[in-house]
mmCIF file of C-alpha atoms in Angstrom:
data_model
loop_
_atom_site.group_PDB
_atom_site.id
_atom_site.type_symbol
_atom_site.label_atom_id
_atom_site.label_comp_id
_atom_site.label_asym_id
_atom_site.label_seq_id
_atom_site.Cartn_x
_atom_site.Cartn_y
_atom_site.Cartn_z
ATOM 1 C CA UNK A 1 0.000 0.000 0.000
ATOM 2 C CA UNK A 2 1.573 3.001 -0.953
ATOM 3 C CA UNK A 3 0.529 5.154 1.919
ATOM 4 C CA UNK A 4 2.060 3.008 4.380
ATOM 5 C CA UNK A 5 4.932 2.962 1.981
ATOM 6 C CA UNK A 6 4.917 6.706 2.371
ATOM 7 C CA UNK A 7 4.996 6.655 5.914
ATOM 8 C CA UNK A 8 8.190 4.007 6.113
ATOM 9 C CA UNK A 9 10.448 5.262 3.095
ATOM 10 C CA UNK A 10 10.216 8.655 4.639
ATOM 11 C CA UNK A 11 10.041 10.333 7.713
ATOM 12 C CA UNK A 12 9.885 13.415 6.472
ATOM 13 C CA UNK A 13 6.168 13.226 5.957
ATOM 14 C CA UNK A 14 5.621 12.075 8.850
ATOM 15 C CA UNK A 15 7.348 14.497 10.553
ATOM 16 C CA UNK A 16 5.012 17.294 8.707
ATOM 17 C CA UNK A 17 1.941 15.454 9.222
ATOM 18 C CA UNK A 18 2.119 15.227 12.846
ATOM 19 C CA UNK A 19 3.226 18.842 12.521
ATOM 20 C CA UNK A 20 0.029 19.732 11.193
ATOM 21 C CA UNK A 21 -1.957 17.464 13.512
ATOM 22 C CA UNK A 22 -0.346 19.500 16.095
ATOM 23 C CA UNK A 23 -1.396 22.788 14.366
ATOM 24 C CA UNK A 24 -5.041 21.952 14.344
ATOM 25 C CA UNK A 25 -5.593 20.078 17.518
ATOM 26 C CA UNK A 26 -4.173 23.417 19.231
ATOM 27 C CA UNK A 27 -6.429 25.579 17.055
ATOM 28 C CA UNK A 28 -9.493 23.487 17.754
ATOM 29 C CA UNK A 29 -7.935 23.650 21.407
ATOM 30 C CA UNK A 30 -7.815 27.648 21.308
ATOM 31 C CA UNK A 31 -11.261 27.985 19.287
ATOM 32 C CA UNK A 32 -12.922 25.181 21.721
ATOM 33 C CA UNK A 33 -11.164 25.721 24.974
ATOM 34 C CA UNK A 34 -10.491 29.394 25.133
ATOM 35 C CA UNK A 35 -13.296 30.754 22.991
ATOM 36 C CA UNK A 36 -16.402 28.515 23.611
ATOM 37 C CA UNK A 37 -16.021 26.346 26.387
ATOM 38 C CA UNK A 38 -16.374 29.410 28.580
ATOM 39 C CA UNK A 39 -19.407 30.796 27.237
ATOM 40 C CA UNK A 40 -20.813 27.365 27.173
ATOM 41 C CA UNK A 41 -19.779 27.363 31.335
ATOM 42 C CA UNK A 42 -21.259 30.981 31.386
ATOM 43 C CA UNK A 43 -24.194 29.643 30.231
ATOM 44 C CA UNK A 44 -24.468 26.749 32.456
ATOM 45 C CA UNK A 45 -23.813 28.168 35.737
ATOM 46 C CA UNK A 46 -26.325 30.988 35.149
ATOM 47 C CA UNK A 47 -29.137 28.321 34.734
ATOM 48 C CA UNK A 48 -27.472 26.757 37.915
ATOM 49 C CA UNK A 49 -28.431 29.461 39.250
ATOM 50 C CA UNK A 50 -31.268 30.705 37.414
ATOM 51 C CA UNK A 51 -32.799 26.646 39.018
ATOM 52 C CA UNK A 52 -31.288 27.749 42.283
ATOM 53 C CA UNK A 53 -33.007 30.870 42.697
ATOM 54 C CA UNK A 54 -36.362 29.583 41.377
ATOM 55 C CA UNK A 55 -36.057 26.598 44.090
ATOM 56 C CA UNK A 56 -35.419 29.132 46.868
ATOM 57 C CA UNK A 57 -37.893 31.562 45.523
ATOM 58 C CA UNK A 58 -40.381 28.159 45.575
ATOM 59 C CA UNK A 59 -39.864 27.406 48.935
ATOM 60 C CA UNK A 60 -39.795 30.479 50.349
ATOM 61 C CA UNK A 61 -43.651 31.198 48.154
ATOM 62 C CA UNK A 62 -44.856 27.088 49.823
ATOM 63 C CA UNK A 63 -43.602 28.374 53.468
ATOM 64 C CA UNK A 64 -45.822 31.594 52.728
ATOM 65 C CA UNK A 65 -48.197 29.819 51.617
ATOM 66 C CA UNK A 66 -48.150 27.151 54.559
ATOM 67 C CA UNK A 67 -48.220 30.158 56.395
ATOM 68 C CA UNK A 68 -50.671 31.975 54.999
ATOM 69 C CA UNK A 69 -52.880 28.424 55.343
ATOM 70 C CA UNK A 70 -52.042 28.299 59.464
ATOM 71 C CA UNK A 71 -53.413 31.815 59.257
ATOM 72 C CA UNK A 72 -56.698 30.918 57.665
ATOM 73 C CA UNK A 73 -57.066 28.010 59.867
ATOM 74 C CA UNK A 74 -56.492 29.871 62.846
ATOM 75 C CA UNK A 75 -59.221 32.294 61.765
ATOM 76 C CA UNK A 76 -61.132 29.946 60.683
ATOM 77 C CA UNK A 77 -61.202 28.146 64.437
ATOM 78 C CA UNK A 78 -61.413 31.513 65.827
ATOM 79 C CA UNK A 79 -65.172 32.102 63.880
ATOM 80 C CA UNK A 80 -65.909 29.018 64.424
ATOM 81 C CA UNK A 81 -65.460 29.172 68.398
ATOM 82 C CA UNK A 82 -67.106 33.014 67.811
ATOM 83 C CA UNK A 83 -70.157 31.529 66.261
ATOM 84 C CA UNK A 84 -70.497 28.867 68.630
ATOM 85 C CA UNK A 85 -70.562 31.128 71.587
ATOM 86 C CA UNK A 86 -72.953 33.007 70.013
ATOM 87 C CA UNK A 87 -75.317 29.859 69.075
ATOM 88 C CA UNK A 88 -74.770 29.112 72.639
ATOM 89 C CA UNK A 89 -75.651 32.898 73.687
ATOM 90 C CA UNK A 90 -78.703 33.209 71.641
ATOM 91 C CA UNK A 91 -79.927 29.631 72.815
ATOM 92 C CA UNK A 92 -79.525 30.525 76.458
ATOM 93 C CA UNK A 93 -81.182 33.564 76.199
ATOM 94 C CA UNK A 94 -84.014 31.715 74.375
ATOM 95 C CA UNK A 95 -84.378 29.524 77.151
ATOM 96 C CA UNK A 96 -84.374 32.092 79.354
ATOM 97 C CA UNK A 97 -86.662 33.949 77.870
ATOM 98 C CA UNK A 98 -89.108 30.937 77.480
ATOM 99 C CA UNK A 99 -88.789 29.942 80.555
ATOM 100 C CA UNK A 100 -90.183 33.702 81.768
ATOM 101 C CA UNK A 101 -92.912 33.311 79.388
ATOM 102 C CA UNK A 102 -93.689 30.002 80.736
ATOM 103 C CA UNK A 103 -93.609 31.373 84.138
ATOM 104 C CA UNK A 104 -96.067 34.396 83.395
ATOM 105 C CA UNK A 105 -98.641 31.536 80.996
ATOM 106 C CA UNK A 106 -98.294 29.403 84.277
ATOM 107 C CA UNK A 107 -99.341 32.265 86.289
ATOM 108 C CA UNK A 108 -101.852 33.533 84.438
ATOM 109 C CA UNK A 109 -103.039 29.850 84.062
ATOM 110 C CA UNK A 110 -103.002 29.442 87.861
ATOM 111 C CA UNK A 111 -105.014 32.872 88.737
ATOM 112 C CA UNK A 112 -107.346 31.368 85.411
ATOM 113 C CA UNK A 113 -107.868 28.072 87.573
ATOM 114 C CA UNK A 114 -107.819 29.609 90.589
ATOM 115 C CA UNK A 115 -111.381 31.183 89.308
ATOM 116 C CA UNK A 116 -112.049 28.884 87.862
ATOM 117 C CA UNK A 117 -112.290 26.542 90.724
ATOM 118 C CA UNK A 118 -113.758 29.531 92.804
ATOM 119 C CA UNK A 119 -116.595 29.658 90.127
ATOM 120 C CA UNK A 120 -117.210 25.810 90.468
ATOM 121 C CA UNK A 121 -117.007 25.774 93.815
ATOM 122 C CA UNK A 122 -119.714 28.526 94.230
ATOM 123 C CA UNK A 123 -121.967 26.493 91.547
ATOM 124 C CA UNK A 124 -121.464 23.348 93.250
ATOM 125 C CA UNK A 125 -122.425 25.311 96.712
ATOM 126 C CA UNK A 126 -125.658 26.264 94.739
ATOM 127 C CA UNK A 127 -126.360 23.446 92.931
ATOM 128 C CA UNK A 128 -126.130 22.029 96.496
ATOM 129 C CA UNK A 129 -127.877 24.298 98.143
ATOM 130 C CA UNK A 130 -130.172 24.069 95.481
ATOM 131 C CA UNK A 131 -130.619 20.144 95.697
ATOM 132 C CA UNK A 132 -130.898 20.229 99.325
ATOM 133 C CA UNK A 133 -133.973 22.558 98.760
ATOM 134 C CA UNK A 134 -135.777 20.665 95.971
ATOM 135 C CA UNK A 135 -135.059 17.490 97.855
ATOM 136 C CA UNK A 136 -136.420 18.547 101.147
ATOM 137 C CA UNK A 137 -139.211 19.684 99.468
ATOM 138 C CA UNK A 138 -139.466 16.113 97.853
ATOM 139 C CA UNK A 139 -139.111 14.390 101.001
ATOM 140 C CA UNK A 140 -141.687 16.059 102.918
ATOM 141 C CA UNK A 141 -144.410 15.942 99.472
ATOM 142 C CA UNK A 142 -143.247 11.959 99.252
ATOM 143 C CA UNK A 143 -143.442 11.337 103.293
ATOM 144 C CA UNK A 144 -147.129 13.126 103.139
ATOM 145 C CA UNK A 145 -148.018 11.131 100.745
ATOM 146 C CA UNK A 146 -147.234 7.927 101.541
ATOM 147 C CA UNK A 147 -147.995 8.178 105.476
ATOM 148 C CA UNK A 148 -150.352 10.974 105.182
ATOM 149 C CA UNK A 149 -148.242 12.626 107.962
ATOM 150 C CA UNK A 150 -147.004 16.412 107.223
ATOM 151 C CA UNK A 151 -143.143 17.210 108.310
ATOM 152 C CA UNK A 152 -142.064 20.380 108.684
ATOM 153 C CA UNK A 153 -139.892 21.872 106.124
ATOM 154 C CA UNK A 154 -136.770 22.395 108.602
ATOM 155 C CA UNK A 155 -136.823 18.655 109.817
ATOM 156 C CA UNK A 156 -136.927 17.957 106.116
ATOM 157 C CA UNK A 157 -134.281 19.589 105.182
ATOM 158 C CA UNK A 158 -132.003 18.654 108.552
ATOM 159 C CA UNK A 159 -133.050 14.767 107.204
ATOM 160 C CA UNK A 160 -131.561 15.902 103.497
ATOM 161 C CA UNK A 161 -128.629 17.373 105.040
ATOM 162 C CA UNK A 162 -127.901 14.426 107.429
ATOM 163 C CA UNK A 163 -128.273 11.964 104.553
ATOM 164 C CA UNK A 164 -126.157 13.941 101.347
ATOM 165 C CA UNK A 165 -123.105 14.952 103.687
ATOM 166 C CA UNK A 166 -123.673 11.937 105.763
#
């Protein structure tokens, strides 16, 4: 092959060739490694930090946030507790309040039976009184009749009495 050929009759060429190998391995070296390579690490380390910065900036926004839900929980608790005491309040008072009513509808009930009672009791006194008349008068109309013997209308009505309250 004459390229290997090349290579053994003469050193020459090989000589230049690695000559030129070493010409553009620095220059891609210079261009690569100088020029590039630190934009490209520019470039990465500000996204570094760019990711960085967001992650802080993230959990410093979910520690507000858990914060911020405490807060709203703690406020939340806080009406709650606030509306209970007033439920509790306002059903107190409504016992209260019924149980004043109750007290004035059971009074006014009481003076209402009270009469009540006072009005049957003076009926029943008539109505008794009443009775003991009509039967007296009975008694002495039946005892005249049947034994032809008139009683007076006071030993009637003592006989009536002794016998109804007897």
């Amino acid at each position: 092959m004459p390229q290997i050929a090349q290579l053994t009759a003469d050193n020459w060429y090989l000589a230049s060739q690695l000559f030129w190998l070493l010409v553009v391995f620095a220059g891609i070296y210079v261009v690569i490694g100088r020029g590039m390579l630190p934009k490209i690490e520019a470039t990465v380390d500000a996204r570094d930090r760019k990711v960085a910065d967001d992650l802080a900036a993230a959990k410093a926004a979910h520690a507000a946030a858990d914060k911020l839900e405490e807060s709203y929980r703690q406020q939340g608790e806080a009406s709650r507790a606030a509306a209970q005491k007033a439920v509790a309040e306002a059903r107190d008072k409504a016992a209260k309040d019924a149980e004043k009513r109750l007290a004035r509808i059971d009074a006014e009930l009481a003076a209402k039976l009270s009469a009540a009672e006072a009005d049957i009791a003076a009926a029943r006194s008539s109505a008794m009184a009443e009775i003991e008349s009509v039967a007296a008068e009975a008694a002495g109309e039946l005892v005249a009749k049947l034994s032809g013997v008139k009683v007076a209308a006071a030993d009637a009505k003592a006989a009536v009495k002794a016998v109804l309250h007897g």
